[in-house]
PDB file of C-alpha atoms in Angstrom:
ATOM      1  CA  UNK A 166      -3.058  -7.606   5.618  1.00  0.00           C
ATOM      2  CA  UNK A 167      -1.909  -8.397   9.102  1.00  0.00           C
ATOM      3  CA  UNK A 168      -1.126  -5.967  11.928  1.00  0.00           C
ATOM      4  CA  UNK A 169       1.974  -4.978  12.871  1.00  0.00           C
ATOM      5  CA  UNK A 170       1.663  -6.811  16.227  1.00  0.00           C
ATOM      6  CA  UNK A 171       0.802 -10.306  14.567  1.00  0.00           C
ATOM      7  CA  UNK A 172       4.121 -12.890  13.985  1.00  0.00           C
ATOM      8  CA  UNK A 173       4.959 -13.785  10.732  1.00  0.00           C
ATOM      9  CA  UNK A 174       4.032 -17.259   9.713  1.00  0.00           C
ATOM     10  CA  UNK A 175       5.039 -19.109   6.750  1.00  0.00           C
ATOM     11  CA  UNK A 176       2.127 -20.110   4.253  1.00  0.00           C
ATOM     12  CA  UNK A 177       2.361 -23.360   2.208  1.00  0.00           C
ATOM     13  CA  UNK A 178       1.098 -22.453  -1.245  1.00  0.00           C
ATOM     14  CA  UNK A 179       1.552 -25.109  -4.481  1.00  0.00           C
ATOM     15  CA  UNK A 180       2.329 -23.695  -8.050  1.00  0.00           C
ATOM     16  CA  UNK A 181       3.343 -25.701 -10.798  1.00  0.00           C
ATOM     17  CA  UNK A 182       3.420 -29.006  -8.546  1.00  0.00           C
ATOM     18  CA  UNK A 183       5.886 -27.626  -6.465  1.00  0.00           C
ATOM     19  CA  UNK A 184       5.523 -26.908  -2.858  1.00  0.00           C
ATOM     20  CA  UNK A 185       6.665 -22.933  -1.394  1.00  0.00           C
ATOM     21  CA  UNK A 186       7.102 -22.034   2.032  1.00  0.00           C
ATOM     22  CA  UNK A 187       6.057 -17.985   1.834  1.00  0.00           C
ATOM     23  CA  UNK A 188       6.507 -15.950   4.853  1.00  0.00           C
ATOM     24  CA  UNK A 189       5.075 -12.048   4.626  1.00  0.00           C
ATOM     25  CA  UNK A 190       2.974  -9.686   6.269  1.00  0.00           C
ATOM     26  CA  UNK A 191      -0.415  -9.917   4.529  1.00  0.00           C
ATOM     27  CA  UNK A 192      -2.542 -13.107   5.575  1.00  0.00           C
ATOM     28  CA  UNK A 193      -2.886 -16.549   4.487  1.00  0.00           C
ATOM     29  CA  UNK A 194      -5.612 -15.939   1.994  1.00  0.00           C
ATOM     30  CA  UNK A 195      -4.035 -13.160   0.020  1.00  0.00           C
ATOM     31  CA  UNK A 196      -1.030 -15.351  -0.630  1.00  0.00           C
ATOM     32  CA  UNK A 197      -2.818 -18.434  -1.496  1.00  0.00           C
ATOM     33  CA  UNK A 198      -4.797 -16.125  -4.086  1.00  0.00           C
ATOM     34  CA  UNK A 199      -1.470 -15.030  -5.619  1.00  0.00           C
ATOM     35  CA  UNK A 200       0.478 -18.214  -5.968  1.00  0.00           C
ATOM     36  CA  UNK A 201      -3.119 -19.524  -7.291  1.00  0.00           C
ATOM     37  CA  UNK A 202      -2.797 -16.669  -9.736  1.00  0.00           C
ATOM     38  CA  UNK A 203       1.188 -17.377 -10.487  1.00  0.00           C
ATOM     39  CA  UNK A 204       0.277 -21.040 -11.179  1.00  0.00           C
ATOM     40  CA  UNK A 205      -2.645 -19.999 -13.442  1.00  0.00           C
ATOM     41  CA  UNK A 206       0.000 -17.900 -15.777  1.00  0.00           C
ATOM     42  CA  UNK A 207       2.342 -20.724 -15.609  1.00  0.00           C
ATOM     43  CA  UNK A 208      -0.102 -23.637 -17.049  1.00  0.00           C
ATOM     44  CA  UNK A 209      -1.698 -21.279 -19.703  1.00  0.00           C
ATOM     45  CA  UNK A 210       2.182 -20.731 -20.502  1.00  0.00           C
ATOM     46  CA  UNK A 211       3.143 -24.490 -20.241  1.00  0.00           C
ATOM     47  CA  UNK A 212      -0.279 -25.534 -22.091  1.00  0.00           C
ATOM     48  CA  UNK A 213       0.779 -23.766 -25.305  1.00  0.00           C
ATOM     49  CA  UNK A 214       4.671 -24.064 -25.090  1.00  0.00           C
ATOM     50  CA  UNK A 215       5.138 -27.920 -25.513  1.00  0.00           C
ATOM     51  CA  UNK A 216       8.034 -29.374 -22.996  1.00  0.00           C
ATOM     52  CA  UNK A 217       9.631 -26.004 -21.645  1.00  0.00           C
ATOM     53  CA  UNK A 218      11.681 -25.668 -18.806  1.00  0.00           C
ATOM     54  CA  UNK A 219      10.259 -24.676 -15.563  1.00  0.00           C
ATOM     55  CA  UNK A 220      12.483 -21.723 -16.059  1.00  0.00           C
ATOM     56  CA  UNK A 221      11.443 -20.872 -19.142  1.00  0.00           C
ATOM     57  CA  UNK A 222       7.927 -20.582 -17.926  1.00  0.00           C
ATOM     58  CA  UNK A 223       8.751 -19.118 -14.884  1.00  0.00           C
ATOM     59  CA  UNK A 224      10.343 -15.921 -16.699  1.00  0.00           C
ATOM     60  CA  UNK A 225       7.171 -15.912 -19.567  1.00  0.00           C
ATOM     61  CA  UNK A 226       4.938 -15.893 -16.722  1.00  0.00           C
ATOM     62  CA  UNK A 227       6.937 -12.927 -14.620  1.00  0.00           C
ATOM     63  CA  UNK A 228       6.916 -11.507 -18.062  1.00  0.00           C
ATOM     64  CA  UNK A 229       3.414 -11.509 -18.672  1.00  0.00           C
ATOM     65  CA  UNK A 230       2.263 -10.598 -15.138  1.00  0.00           C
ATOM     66  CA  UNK A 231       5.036  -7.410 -15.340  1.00  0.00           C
ATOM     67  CA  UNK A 232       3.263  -6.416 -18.386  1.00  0.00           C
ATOM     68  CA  UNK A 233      -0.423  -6.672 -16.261  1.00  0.00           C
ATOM     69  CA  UNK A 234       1.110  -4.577 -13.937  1.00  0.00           C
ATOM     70  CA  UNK A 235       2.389  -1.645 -15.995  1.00  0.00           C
ATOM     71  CA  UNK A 236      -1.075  -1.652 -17.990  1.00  0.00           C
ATOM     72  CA  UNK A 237      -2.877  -0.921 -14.709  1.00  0.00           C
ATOM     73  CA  UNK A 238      -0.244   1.396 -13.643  1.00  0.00           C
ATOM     74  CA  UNK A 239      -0.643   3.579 -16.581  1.00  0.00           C
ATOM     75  CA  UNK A 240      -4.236   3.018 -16.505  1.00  0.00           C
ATOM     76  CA  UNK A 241      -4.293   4.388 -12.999  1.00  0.00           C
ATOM     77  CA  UNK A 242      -2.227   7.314 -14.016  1.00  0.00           C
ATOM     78  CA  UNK A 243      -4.634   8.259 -15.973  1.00  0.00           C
ATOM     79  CA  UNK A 244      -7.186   8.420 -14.486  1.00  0.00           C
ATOM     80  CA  UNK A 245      -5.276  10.250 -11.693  1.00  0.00           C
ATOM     81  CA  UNK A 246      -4.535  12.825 -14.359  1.00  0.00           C
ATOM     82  CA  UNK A 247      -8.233  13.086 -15.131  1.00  0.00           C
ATOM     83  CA  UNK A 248      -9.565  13.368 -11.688  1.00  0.00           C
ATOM     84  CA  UNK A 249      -7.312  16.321 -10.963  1.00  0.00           C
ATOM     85  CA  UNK A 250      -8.465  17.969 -14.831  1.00  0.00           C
ATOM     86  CA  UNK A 251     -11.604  17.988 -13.550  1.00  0.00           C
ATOM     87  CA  UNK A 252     -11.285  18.386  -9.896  1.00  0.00           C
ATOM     88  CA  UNK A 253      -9.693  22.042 -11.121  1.00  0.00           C
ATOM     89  CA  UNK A 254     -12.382  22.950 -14.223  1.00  0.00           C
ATOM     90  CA  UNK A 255     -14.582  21.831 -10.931  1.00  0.00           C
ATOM     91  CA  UNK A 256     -12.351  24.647  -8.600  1.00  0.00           C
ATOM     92  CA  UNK A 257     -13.079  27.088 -11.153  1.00  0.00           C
ATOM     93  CA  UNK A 258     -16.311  27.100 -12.143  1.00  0.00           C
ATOM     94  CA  UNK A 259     -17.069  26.757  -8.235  1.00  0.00           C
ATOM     95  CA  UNK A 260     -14.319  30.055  -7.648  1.00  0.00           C
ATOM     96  CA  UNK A 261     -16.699  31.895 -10.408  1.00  0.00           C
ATOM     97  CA  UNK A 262     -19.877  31.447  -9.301  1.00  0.00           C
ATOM     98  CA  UNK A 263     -18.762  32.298  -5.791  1.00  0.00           C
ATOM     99  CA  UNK A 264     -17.346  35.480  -6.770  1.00  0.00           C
ATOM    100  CA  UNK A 265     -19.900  36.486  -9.112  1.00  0.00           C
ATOM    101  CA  UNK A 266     -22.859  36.009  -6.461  1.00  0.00           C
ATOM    102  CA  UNK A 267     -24.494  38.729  -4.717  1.00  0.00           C
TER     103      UNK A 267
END
């Protein structure tokens, strides 16, 4: 990601034959690796949907890549869930032992 100091400059990434003009604050290579990633889902989508509309695809794709991104949300609120079970059965036994030593 870039520093707050650093200018903005657009990044020219290519999905779907199509040329974008992306401006952010993260760097050049983290934006190329996500319109790489957006074109990816697009021409798996397009490779099994004969003739759709760019549209179409578009959507199935933001579809698909919302659903990625929920499954790893839940995933990772799970496992914050478990790290703090055991972070307390962790608390206690360490609370026990402490109070039950000479």
């Amino acid at each position: 990601m870039k520093m707050q100091d650093e200018k903005e400059k657009p990044v020219s990434v290519r999905i779907m034959d199509s040329e974008y003009s992306v401006s952010g604050s993260v760097d050049e290579e983290y934006t190329k690796e996500i319109a790489r990633y957006v074109d990816e889902k697009m021409r798996q989508i397009a490779s099994k949907h004969p003739y759709p509309s760019s549209a179409k695809v578009a959507i199935l794709a933001a579809l698909n890549i919302a659903d990625e991104l929920f499954d790893e949300k839940k995933a990772r609120s799970q496992l914050k869930e478990e790290l703090s079970r055991r972070a307390r059965v962790m608390a206690q036994a360490l609370e026990q032992r402490l109070s039950t030593a000479p």
